[in-house]
């Protein structure tokens, strides 16, 4: 989940906090890791925040710190990528992501997926976003769900049950995306969307 440079930045911040009791400045990160500028350090820190490894402290000059393994954060498996356009097969990956607990909803297990495509951008879900999914096989009309379609392919769409037919509806500014219809029972609901984490770089 982390690039080598992001991992190097994260390790330095952890070591700095353990030694000094506070986070480093962007200039200190840049100088220690020979990044060349504070703006370069800012990019890596922003990425670590978006991935749930760092959090911002309000009203402090050294405003970055690490998430502790407490009740405020959970580690979710990042199980693959999911299509927001036409369905594609999931790509399984052996990695995880740290997520603030307040972003999760509902009982049961949660997992994360990386969004690919633009068919849900009108709902604010963009290519590259990390999607937080509540694992369930139940959904109400209008819910954004992970659906496994015939051929064992997964997609993220709004769900509508029309009785003998199920509609998976995109919500996009791109008019080429059209609703998909399946016979009831031909799709499997694998979870409901409950939030996202946006990559900042």
XYZ file of C-alpha atoms in Angstrom:
201
model
C 0.000 0.000 0.000
C 2.905 2.363 0.713
C 5.527 3.306 -1.825
C 9.163 2.918 -0.669
C 9.438 6.703 -0.167
C 6.194 6.830 1.812
C 7.396 3.942 4.003
C 10.683 5.788 4.578
C 8.770 8.944 5.530
C 6.459 7.039 7.885
C 9.381 5.277 9.606
C 11.184 8.598 10.109
C 8.086 10.230 11.611
C 7.570 7.287 13.997
C 11.213 7.412 15.113
C 11.072 11.198 15.546
C 7.899 11.031 17.673
C 9.312 8.237 19.835
C 12.457 10.301 20.458
C 11.001 13.811 20.791
C 7.403 13.315 21.873
C 6.109 15.406 18.967
C 5.972 15.212 15.209
C 8.626 16.652 12.889
C 8.074 19.687 10.698
C 7.952 19.343 6.924
C 11.362 21.003 6.705
C 12.814 18.479 9.155
C 11.369 15.580 7.136
C 12.707 17.057 3.906
C 16.194 17.640 5.328
C 16.473 14.252 7.045
C 15.387 12.320 3.958
C 17.060 14.635 1.418
C 13.814 15.367 -0.438
C 14.903 18.777 -1.673
C 11.880 20.782 -0.511
C 9.146 20.979 2.105
C 6.543 20.611 -0.654
C 7.932 17.162 -1.496
C 7.642 16.192 2.172
C 4.085 17.548 2.198
C 3.103 15.235 -0.679
C 4.301 12.152 1.162
C 2.710 13.235 4.444
C -0.593 13.927 2.640
C -0.497 10.446 1.092
C 0.127 8.873 4.505
C -2.859 10.793 5.920
C -5.124 9.663 3.080
C -4.098 6.045 3.646
C -4.846 6.225 7.360
C -1.287 6.030 8.692
C -1.089 9.595 10.009
C -3.585 12.000 11.528
C -3.637 15.767 11.904
C -3.644 17.400 15.317
C -5.762 20.590 15.424
C -4.277 23.951 16.396
C -0.683 22.741 16.674
C 2.359 23.788 14.696
C 3.740 20.245 14.601
C 0.361 18.947 13.576
C 1.059 15.392 12.447
C 1.160 12.227 14.514
C 0.640 8.496 14.027
C -2.488 6.485 14.684
C -2.108 4.248 17.703
C -3.505 0.718 17.733
C -6.538 1.677 19.834
C -10.289 1.650 19.439
C -10.154 4.765 17.235
C -8.613 2.950 14.275
C -9.091 -0.410 12.588
C -6.976 -2.250 10.077
C -8.966 -3.545 7.096
C -7.858 -5.910 4.357
C -7.496 -4.227 0.970
C -8.797 -7.144 -1.054
C -8.531 -5.812 -4.595
C -9.750 -3.368 -7.199
C -13.332 -2.986 -8.355
C -14.729 -1.560 -11.556
C -16.873 1.552 -11.582
C -17.388 1.112 -15.322
C -17.919 -2.319 -16.811
C -17.401 -5.195 -14.367
C -13.889 -6.583 -14.045
C -12.468 -9.382 -11.986
C -11.118 -8.489 -8.585
C -7.350 -8.456 -8.236
C -6.473 -9.934 -4.868
C -3.643 -8.272 -2.977
C -1.985 -9.158 0.305
C -2.150 -5.764 1.996
C -4.210 -3.744 4.448
C -5.153 -0.174 5.270
C -5.712 1.662 8.555
C -9.129 3.316 8.817
C -10.589 5.628 11.507
C -13.371 3.702 13.221
C -15.882 6.557 12.832
C -15.795 6.017 9.042
C -17.222 2.495 9.382
C -20.919 1.750 9.725
C -23.065 -1.211 10.565
C -22.262 -4.435 12.366
C -20.078 -7.218 11.053
C -16.917 -7.290 9.022
C -15.556 -4.558 6.756
C -13.049 -4.572 3.927
C -11.552 -2.091 1.465
C -11.422 -1.913 -2.331
C -9.641 0.416 -4.725
C -12.029 2.098 -7.178
C -11.276 1.968 -10.900
C -13.289 4.002 -13.397
C -15.722 6.922 -13.468
C -19.239 5.488 -13.465
C -19.968 6.667 -9.893
C -18.343 10.123 -9.986
C -21.667 11.946 -9.606
C -21.849 10.277 -6.187
C -18.374 11.621 -5.419
C -16.623 8.260 -5.895
C -13.526 8.789 -8.044
C -10.914 6.641 -9.741
C -8.267 5.612 -7.199
C -10.422 6.163 -4.103
C -10.192 3.558 -1.354
C -13.740 2.333 -0.727
C -14.848 1.084 2.688
C -17.323 -1.773 2.428
C -19.584 -3.269 5.100
C -19.744 -6.977 4.302
C -23.393 -8.010 3.923
C -25.687 -9.805 1.494
C -28.636 -7.477 2.142
C -29.404 -4.135 0.485
C -32.231 -1.637 0.090
C -33.167 0.176 -3.091
C -30.741 3.033 -3.690
C -27.874 1.539 -1.680
C -24.420 1.543 -3.288
C -23.333 -2.075 -3.301
C -20.592 -4.437 -4.350
C -22.279 -6.919 -6.656
C -20.851 -10.102 -8.091
C -22.365 -10.572 -11.524
C -22.473 -13.644 -13.777
C -18.951 -14.708 -14.709
C -17.674 -13.980 -11.166
C -17.024 -10.326 -11.945
C -17.580 -7.578 -9.394
C -18.856 -4.041 -9.842
C -19.937 -1.095 -7.648
C -23.345 0.400 -8.490
C -26.599 1.596 -6.969
C -28.980 -1.305 -6.355
C -32.651 -1.433 -7.327
C -34.831 -4.510 -6.962
C -37.688 -4.517 -9.494
C -39.138 -7.855 -8.416
C -38.131 -10.326 -11.099
C -35.229 -8.146 -12.191
C -32.335 -6.361 -10.496
C -30.919 -3.084 -11.790
C -27.340 -1.978 -11.129
C -27.392 1.737 -11.873
C -24.364 4.008 -12.403
C -24.426 7.647 -11.353
C -21.956 9.460 -13.548
C -21.407 12.663 -15.458
C -20.198 10.352 -18.257
C -23.357 9.496 -20.206
C -21.806 6.404 -21.789
C -22.425 4.464 -18.570
C -25.810 2.722 -18.680
C -27.786 0.704 -16.133
C -27.255 -3.057 -16.149
C -30.147 -5.473 -15.644
C -30.005 -9.033 -14.343
C -32.544 -11.678 -13.488
C -33.243 -11.812 -9.754
C -30.831 -14.333 -8.272
C -28.171 -13.850 -10.943
C -26.174 -11.404 -8.839
C -24.718 -11.778 -5.365
C -24.546 -8.809 -2.995
C -21.137 -8.825 -1.310
C -21.283 -5.597 0.666
C -22.542 -2.031 1.039
C -20.453 1.095 0.528
C -20.056 3.080 3.766
C -17.310 5.604 3.045
C -14.068 6.324 1.248
C -10.532 7.548 1.708
C -9.153 9.714 -1.074
C -5.587 9.528 -2.293
C -4.030 12.980 -2.160
C -1.218 12.259 -4.653
